[in-house]
PDB file of C-alpha atoms in Angstrom:
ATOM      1  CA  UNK A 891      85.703 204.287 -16.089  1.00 82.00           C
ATOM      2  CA  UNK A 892      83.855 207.290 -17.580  1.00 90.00           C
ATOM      3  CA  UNK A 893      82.783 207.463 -21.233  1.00 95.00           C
ATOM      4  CA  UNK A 894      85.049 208.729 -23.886  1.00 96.00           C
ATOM      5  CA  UNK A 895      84.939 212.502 -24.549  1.00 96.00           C
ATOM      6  CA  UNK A 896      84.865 214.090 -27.528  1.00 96.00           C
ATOM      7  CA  UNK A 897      87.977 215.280 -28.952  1.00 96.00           C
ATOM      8  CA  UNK A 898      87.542 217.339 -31.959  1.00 95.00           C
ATOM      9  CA  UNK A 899      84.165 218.617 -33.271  1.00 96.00           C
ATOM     10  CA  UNK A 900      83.547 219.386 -37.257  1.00 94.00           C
ATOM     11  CA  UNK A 901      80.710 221.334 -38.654  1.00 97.00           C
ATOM     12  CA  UNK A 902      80.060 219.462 -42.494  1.00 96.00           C
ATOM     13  CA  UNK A 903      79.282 222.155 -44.540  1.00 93.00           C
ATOM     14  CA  UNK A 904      78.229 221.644 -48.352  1.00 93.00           C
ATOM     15  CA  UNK A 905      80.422 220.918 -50.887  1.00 93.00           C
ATOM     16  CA  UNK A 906      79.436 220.276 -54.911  1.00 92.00           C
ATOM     17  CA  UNK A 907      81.148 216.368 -55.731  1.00 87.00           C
ATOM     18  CA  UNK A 908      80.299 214.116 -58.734  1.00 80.00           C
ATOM     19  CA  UNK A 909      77.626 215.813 -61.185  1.00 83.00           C
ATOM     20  CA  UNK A 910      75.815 218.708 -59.791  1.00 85.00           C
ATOM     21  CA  UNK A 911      75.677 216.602 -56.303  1.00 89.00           C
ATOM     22  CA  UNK A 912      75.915 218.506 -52.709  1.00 93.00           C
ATOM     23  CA  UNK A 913      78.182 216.658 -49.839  1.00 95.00           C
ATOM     24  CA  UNK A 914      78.393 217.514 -46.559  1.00 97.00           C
ATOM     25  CA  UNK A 915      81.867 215.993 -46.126  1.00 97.00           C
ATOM     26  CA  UNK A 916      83.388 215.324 -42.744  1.00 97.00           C
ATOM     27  CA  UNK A 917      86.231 212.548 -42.837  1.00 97.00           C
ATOM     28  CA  UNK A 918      88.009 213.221 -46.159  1.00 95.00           C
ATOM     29  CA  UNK A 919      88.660 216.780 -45.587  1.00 92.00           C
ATOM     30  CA  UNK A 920      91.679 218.930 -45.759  1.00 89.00           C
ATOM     31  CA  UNK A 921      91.601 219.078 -41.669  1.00 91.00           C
ATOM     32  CA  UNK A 922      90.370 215.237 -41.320  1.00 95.00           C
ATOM     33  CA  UNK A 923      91.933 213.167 -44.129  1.00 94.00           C
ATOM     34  CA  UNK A 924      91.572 210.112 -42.774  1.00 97.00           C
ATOM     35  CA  UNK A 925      90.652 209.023 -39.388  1.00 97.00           C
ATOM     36  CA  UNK A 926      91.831 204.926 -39.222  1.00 98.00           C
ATOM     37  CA  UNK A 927      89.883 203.089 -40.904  1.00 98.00           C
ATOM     38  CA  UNK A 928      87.822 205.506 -42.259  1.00 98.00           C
ATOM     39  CA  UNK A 929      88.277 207.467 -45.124  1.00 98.00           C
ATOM     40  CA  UNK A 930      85.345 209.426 -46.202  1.00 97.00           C
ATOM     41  CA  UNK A 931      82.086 210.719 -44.448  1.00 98.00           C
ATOM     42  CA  UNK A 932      79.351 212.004 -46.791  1.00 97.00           C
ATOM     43  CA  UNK A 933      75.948 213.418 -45.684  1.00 97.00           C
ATOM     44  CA  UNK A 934      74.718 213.469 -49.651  1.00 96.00           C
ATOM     45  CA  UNK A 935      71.784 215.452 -51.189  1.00 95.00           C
ATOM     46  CA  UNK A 936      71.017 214.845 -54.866  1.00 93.00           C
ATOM     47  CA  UNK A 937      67.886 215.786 -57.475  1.00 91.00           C
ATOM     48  CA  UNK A 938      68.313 214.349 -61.087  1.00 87.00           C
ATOM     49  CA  UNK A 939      69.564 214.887 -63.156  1.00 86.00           C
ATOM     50  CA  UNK A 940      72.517 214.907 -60.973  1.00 87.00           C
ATOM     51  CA  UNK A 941      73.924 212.023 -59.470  1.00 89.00           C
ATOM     52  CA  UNK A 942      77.434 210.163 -59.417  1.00 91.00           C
ATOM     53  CA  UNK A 943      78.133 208.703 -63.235  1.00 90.00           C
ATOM     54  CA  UNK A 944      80.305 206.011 -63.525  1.00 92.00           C
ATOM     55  CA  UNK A 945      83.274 205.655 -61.463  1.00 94.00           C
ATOM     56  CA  UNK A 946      86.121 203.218 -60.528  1.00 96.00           C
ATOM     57  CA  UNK A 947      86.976 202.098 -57.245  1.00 97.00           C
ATOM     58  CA  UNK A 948      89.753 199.699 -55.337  1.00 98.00           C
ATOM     59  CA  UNK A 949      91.629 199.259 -52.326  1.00 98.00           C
ATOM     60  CA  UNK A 950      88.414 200.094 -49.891  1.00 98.00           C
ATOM     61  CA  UNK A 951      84.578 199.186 -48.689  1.00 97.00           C
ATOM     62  CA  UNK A 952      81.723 202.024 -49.771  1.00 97.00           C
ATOM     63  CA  UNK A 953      78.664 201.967 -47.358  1.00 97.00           C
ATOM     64  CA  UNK A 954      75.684 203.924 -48.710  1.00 97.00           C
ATOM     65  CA  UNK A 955      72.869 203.813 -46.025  1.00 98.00           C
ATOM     66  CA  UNK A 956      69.583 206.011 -47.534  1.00 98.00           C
ATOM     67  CA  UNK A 957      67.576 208.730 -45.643  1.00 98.00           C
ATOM     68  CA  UNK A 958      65.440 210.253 -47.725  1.00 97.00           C
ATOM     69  CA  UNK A 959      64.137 208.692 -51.664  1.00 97.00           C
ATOM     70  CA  UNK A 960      66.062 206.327 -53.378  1.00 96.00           C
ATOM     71  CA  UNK A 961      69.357 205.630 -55.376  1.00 96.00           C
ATOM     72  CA  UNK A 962      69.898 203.382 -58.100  1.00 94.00           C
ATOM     73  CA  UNK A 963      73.477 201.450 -58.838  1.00 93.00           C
ATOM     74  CA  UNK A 964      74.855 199.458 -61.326  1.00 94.00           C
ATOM     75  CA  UNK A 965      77.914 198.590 -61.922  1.00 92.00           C
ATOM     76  CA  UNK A 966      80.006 196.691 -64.827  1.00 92.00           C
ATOM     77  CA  UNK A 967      79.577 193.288 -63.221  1.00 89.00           C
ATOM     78  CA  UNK A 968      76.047 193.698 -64.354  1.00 89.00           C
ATOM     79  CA  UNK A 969      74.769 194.262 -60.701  1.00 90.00           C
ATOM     80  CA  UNK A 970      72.030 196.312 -60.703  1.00 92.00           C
ATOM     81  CA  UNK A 971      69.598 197.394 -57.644  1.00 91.00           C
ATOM     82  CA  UNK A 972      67.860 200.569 -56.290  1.00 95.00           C
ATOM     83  CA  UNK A 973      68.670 201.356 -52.558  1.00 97.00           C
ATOM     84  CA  UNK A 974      65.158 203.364 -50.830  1.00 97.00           C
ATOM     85  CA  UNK A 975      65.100 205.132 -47.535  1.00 97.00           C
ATOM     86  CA  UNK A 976      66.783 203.059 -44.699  1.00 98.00           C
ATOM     87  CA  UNK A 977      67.549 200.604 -47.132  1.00 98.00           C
ATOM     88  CA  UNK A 978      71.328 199.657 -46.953  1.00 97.00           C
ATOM     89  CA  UNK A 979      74.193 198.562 -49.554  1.00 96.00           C
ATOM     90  CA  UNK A 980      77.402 197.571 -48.129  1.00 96.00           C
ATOM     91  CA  UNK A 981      80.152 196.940 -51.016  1.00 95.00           C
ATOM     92  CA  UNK A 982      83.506 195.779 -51.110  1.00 96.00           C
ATOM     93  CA  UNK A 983      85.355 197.539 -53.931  1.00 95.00           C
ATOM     94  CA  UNK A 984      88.408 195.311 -53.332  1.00 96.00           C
ATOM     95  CA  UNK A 985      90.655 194.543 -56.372  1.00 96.00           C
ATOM     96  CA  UNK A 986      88.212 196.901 -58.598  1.00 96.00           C
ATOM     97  CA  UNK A 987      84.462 198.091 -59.492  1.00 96.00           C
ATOM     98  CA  UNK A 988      83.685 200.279 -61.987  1.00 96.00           C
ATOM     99  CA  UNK A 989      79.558 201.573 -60.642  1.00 94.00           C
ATOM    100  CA  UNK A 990      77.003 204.537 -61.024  1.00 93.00           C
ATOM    101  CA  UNK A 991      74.970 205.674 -58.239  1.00 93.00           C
ATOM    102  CA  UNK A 992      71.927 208.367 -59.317  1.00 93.00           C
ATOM    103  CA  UNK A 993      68.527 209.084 -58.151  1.00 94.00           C
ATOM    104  CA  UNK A 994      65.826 207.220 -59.077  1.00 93.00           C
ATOM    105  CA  UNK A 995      62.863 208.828 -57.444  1.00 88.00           C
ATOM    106  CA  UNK A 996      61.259 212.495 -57.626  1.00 90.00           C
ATOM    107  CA  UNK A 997      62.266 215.387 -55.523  1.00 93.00           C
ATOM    108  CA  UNK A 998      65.625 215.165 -53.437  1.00 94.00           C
ATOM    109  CA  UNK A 999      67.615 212.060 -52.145  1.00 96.00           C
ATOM    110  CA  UNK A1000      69.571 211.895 -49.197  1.00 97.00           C
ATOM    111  CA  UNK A1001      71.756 209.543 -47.601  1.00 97.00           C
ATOM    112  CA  UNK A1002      75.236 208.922 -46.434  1.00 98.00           C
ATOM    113  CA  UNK A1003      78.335 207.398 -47.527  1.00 98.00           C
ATOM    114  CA  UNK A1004      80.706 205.966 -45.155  1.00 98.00           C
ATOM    115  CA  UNK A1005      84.269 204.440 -47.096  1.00 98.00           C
ATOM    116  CA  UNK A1006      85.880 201.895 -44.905  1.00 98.00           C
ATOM    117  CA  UNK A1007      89.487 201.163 -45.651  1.00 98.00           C
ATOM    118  CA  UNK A1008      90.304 197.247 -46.052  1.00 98.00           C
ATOM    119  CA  UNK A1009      94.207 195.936 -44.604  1.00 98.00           C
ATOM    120  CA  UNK A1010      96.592 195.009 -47.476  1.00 98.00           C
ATOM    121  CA  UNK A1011      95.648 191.727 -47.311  1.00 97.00           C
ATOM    122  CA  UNK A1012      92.495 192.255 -48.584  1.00 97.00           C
ATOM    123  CA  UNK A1013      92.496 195.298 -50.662  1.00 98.00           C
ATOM    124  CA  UNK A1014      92.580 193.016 -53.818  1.00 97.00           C
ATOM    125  CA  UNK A1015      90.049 190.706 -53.010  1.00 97.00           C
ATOM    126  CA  UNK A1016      87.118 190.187 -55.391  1.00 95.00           C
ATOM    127  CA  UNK A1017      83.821 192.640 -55.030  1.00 95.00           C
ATOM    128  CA  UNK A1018      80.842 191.986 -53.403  1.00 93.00           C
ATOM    129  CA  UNK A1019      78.127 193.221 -51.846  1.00 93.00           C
ATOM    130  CA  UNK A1020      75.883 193.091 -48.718  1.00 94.00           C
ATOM    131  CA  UNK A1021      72.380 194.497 -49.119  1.00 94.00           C
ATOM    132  CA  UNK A1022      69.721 194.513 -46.929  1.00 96.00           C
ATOM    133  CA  UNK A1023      66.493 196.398 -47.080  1.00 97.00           C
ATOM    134  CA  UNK A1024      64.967 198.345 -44.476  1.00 97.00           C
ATOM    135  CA  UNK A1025      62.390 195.749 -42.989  1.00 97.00           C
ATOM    136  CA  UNK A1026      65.490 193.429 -42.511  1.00 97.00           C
ATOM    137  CA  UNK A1027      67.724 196.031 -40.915  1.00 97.00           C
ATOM    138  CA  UNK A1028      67.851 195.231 -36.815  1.00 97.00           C
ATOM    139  CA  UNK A1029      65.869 197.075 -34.799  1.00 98.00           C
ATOM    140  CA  UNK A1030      65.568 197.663 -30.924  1.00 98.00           C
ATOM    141  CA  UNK A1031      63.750 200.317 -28.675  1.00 98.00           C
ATOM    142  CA  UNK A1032      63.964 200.974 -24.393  1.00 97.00           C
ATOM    143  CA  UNK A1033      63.337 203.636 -22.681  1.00 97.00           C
ATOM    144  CA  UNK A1034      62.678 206.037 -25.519  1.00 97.00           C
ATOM    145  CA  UNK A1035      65.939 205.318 -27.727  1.00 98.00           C
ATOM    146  CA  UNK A1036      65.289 203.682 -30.841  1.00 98.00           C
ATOM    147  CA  UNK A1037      68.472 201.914 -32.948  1.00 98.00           C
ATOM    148  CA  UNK A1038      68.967 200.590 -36.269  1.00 98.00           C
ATOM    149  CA  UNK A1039      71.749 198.152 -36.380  1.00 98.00           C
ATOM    150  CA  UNK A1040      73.714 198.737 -39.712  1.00 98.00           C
ATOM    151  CA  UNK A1041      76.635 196.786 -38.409  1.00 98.00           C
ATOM    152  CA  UNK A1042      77.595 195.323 -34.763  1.00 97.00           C
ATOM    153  CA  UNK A1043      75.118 195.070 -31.613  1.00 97.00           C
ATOM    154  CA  UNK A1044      73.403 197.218 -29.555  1.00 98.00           C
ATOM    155  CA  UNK A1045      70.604 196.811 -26.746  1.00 97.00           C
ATOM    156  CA  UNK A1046      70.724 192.920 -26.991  1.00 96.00           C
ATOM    157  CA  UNK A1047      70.445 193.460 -31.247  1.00 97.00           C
ATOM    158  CA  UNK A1048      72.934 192.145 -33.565  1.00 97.00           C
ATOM    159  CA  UNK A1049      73.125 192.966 -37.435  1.00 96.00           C
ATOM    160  CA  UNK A1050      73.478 190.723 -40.135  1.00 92.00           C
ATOM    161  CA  UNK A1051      76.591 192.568 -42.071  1.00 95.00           C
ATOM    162  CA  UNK A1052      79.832 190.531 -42.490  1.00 94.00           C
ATOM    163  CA  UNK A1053      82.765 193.616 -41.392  1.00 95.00           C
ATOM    164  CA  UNK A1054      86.370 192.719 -42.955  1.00 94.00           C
ATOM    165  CA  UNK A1055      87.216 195.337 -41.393  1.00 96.00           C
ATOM    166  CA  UNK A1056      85.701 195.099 -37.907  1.00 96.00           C
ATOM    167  CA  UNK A1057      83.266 197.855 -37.732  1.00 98.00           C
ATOM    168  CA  UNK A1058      80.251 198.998 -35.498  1.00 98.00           C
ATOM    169  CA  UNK A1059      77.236 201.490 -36.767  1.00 98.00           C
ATOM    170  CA  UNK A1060      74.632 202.205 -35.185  1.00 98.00           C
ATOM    171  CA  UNK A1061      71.959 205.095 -35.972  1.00 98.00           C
ATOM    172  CA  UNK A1062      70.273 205.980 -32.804  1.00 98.00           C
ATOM    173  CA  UNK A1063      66.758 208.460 -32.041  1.00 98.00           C
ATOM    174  CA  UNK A1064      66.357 209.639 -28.909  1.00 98.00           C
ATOM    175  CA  UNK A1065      63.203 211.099 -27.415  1.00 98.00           C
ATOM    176  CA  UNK A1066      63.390 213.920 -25.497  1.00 97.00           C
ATOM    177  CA  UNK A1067      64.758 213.031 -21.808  1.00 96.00           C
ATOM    178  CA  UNK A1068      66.548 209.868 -23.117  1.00 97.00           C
ATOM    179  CA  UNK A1069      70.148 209.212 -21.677  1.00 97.00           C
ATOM    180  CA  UNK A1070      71.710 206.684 -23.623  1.00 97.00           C
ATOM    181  CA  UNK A1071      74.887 204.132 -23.095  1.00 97.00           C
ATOM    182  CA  UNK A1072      76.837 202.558 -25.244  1.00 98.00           C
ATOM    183  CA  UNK A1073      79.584 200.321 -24.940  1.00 97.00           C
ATOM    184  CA  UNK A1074      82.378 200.619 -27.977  1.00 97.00           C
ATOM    185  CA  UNK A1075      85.160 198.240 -28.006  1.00 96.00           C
ATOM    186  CA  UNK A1076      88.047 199.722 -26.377  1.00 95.00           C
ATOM    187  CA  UNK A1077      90.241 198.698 -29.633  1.00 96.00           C
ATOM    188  CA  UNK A1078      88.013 200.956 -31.717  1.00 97.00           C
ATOM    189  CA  UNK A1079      88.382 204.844 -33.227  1.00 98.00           C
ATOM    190  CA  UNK A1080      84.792 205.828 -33.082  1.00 98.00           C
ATOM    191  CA  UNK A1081      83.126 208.721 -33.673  1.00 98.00           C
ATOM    192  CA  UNK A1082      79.499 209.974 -33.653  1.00 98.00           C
ATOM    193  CA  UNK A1083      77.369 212.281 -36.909  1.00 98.00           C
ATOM    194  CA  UNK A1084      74.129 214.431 -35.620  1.00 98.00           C
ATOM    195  CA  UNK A1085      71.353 214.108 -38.588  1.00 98.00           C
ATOM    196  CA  UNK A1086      68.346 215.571 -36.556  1.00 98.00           C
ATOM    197  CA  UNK A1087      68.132 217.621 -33.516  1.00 98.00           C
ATOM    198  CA  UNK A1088      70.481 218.125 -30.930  1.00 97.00           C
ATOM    199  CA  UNK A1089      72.571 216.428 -27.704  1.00 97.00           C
ATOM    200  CA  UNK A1090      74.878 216.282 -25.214  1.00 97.00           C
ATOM    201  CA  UNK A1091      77.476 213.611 -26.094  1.00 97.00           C
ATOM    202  CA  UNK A1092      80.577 212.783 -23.714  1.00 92.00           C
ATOM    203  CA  UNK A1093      81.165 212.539 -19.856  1.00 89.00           C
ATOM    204  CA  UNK A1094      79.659 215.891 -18.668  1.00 87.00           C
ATOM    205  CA  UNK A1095      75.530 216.170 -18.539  1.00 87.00           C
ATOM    206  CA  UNK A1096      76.202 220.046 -18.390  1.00 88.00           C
ATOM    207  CA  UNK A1097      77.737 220.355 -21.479  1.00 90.00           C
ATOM    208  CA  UNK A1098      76.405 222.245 -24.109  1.00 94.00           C
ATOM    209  CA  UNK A1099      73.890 220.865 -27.055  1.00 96.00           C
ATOM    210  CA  UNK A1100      75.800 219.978 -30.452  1.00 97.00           C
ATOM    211  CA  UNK A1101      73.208 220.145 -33.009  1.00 97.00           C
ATOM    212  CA  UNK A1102      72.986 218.419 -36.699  1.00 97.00           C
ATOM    213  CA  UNK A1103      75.830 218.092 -39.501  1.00 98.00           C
ATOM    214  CA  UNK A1104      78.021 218.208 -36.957  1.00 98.00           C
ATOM    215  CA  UNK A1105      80.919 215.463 -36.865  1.00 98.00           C
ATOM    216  CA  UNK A1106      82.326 214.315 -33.315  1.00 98.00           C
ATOM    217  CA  UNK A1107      85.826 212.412 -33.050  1.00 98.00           C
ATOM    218  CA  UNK A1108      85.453 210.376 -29.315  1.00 97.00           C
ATOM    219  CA  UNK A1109      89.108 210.016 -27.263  1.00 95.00           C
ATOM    220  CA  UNK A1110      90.591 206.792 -27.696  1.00 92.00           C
ATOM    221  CA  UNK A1111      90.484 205.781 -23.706  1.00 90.00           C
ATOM    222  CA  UNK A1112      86.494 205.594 -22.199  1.00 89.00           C
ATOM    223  CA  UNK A1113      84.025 203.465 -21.485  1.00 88.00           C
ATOM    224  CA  UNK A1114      81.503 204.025 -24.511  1.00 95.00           C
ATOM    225  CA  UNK A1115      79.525 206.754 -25.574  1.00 97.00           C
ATOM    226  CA  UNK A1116      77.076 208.773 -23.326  1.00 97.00           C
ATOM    227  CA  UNK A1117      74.128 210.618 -24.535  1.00 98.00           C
ATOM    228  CA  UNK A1118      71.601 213.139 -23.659  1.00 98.00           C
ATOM    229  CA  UNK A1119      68.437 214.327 -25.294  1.00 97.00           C
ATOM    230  CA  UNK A1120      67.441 217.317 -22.600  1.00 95.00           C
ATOM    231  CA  UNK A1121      65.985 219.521 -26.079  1.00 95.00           C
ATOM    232  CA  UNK A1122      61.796 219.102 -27.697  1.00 95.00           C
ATOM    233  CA  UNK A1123      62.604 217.346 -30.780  1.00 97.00           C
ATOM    234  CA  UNK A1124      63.843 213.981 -31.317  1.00 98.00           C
ATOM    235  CA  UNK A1125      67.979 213.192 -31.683  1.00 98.00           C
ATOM    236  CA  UNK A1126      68.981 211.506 -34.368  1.00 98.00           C
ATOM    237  CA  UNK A1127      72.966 210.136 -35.081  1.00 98.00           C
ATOM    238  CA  UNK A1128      75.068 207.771 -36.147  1.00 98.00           C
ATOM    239  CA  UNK A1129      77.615 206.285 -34.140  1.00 98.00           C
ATOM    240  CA  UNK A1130      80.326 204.248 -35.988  1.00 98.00           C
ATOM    241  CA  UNK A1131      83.292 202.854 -34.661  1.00 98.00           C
ATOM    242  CA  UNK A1132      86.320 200.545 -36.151  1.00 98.00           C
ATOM    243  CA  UNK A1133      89.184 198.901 -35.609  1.00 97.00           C
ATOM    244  CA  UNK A1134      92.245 201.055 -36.892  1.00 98.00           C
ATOM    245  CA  UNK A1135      94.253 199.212 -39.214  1.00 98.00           C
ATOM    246  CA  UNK A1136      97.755 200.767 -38.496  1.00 98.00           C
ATOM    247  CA  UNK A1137      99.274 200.905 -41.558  1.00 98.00           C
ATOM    248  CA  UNK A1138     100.312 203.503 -44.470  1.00 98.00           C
ATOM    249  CA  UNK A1139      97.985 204.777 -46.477  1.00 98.00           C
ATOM    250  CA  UNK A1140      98.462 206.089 -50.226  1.00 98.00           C
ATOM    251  CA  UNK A1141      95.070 207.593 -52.034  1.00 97.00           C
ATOM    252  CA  UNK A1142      94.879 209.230 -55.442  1.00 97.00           C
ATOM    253  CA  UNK A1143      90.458 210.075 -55.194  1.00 94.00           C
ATOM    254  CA  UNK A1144      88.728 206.932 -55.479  1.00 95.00           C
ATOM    255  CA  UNK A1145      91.936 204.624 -55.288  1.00 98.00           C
ATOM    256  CA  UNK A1146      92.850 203.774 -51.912  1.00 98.00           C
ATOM    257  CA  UNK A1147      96.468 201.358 -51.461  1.00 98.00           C
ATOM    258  CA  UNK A1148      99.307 201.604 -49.097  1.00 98.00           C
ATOM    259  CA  UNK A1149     102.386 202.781 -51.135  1.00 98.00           C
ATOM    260  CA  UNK A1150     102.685 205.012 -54.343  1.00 98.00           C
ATOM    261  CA  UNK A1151     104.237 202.618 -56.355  1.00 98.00           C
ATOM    262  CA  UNK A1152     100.628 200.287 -55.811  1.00 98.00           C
ATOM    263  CA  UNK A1153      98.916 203.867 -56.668  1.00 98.00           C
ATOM    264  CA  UNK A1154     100.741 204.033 -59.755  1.00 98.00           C
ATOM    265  CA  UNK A1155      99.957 200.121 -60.717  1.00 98.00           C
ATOM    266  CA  UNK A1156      96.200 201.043 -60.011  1.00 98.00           C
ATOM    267  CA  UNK A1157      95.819 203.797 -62.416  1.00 97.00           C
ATOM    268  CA  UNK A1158      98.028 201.758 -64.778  1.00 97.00           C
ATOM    269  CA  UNK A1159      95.689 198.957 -64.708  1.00 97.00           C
ATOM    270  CA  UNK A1160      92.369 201.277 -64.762  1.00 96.00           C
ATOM    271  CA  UNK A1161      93.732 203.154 -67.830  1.00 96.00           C
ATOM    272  CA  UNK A1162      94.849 199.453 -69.832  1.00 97.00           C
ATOM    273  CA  UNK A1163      91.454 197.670 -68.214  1.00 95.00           C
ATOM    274  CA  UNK A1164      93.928 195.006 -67.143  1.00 95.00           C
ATOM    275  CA  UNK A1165      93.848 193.399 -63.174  1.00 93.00           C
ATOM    276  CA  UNK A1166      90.444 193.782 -62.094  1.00 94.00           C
ATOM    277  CA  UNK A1167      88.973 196.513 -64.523  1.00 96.00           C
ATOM    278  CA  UNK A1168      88.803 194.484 -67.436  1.00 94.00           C
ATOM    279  CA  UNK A1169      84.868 194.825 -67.713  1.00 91.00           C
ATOM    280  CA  UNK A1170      85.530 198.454 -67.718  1.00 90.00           C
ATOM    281  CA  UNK A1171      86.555 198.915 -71.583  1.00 92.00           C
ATOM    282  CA  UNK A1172      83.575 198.442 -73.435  1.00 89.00           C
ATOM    283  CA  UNK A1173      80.949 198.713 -70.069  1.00 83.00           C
ATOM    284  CA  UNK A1174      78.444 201.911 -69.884  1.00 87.00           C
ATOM    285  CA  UNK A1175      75.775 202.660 -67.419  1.00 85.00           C
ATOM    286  CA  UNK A1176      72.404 203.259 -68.483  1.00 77.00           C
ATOM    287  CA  UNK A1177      72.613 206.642 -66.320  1.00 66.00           C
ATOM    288  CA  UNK A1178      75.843 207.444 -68.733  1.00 58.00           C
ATOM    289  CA  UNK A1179      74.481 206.513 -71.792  1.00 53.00           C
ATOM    290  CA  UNK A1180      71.514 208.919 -70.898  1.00 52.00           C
ATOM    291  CA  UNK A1181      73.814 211.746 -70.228  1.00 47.00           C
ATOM    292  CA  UNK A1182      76.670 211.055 -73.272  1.00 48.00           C
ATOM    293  CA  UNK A1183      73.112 211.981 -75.681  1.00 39.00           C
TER     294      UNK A1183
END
């Protein structure tokens, strides 16, 4: 069978979100708002003093994987860590987290941001979170492609992440004249994000280069991904893929559920700290307390 094709092809272009933050935003647009199971795409760039203040979430799984600098959270659980280039924080909003995320290191930080929605079953779970720091992040290199294993397998790798929902990322480099293949379960929506460089992606060898910021949605039927690195500079992208969940989906900004009347109970329960967001009445980040003087 030959490898899935691309479908649809988005340019991210920036966007201001949070406090004075840029986004390149591809899933979670008006012409992509939500491409099962995933929710959001950011490609994020962010100097302090901006950042993202404090913020509630439920009903879905943030994954903030760093490029460039570094990114401290907390949140009012009292969890508290810095996340540094290729360093990786995988958390479970379930029934409710209240968090900041801001920069914690000189010049610019970049990273991105990949929401994951959870089934109804386990949208009000407790949070948690899965971090793992670069060093510890799976690694494995042939014939001049390199990939780190955020979540799934790839060249004989496997990574360490627990997926409720089950996921696959994997953020490949490719030297110039690599040809890479990847098998994606056939269950899976998948799609693939250029950082660096450009490639030919999908069945066709002839096909013309797709360069970075550019977002790829891969057809449904295939056999993997193919791709080619036929430019100078290395090719860098993610490829993520996960099993679509099927069912309704009802989101009001950071609150993800499956009907509006569970919509309506979530803002209900932020606004009276009741169900899950208890810890949010008298809880302030350090970041917040900085900006409120």
């Amino acid at each position: 069978m030959p490898p899935r094709s691309i479908v649809k092809k988005f340019l991210a272009r920036p966007q201001h979100e949070g406090f004075g933050a840029v986004v390149r935003r591809s899933i979670g647009r008006f012409e992509l708002r939500y491409f099962d199971p995933f929710l959001v795409l950011d490609e994020f760039s962010v100097s302090a003093p901006a950042g993202f203040p404090d913020h509630p979430h439920r009903g879905f799984e943030t994954v903030t994987y760093m490029l460039q600098g570094a990114v401290t959270h907390e949140d009012f659980e009292g969890h508290k860590g810095t996340i540094k280039a290729g360093d990786l924080q995988w958390m479970t909003a379930g029934r409710g987290i209240v968090h900041s995320e801001m920069p914690a290191a000189e010049g610019t930080q970049k990273g991105l941001q990949l929401w994951i929605n959870l089934s109804s079953k386990h949208k009000m779970i407790q949070p948690r979170y899965q971090e793992i720091p670069s060093e510890n992040i799976a690694e494995a290199t042939k014939d001049g492609i390199k990939v780190r294993i955020i979540a799934g397998e790839s060249l004989g790798a496997k990574s360490a992440i627990y997926t409720r929902t089950p996921t696959m990322y994997l953020d490949f480099t490719l030297k110039q004249g690599s040809h890479l293949q990847q098998p994606i379960p056939k269950s899976y929506n998948a799609f693939v994000y250029v950082l660096e460089g450009e490639g030919i992606f999908g069945p066709h060898e002839e096909s013309s280069s797709i360069g970075a910021h550019n977002l790829l949605l891969l057809s449904g039927s295939g056999d993997g991904l193919e791709a080619w690195n036929k430019s100078t500079k290395p090719l860098r992208f993610i490829l993520v893929g996960g099993e679509p969940l099927g069912e309704p989906v009802a989101q009001l900004g950071p609150f993800v559920m499956n009907t509006q009347q569970e919509i309506d109970q979530t803002v209900e329960d932020f606004d009276n700290y009741t169900n899950g967001f208890e810890k949010a009445k008298h809880w302030r980040s350090q970041a917040r307390i900085g900006l409120d003087y």
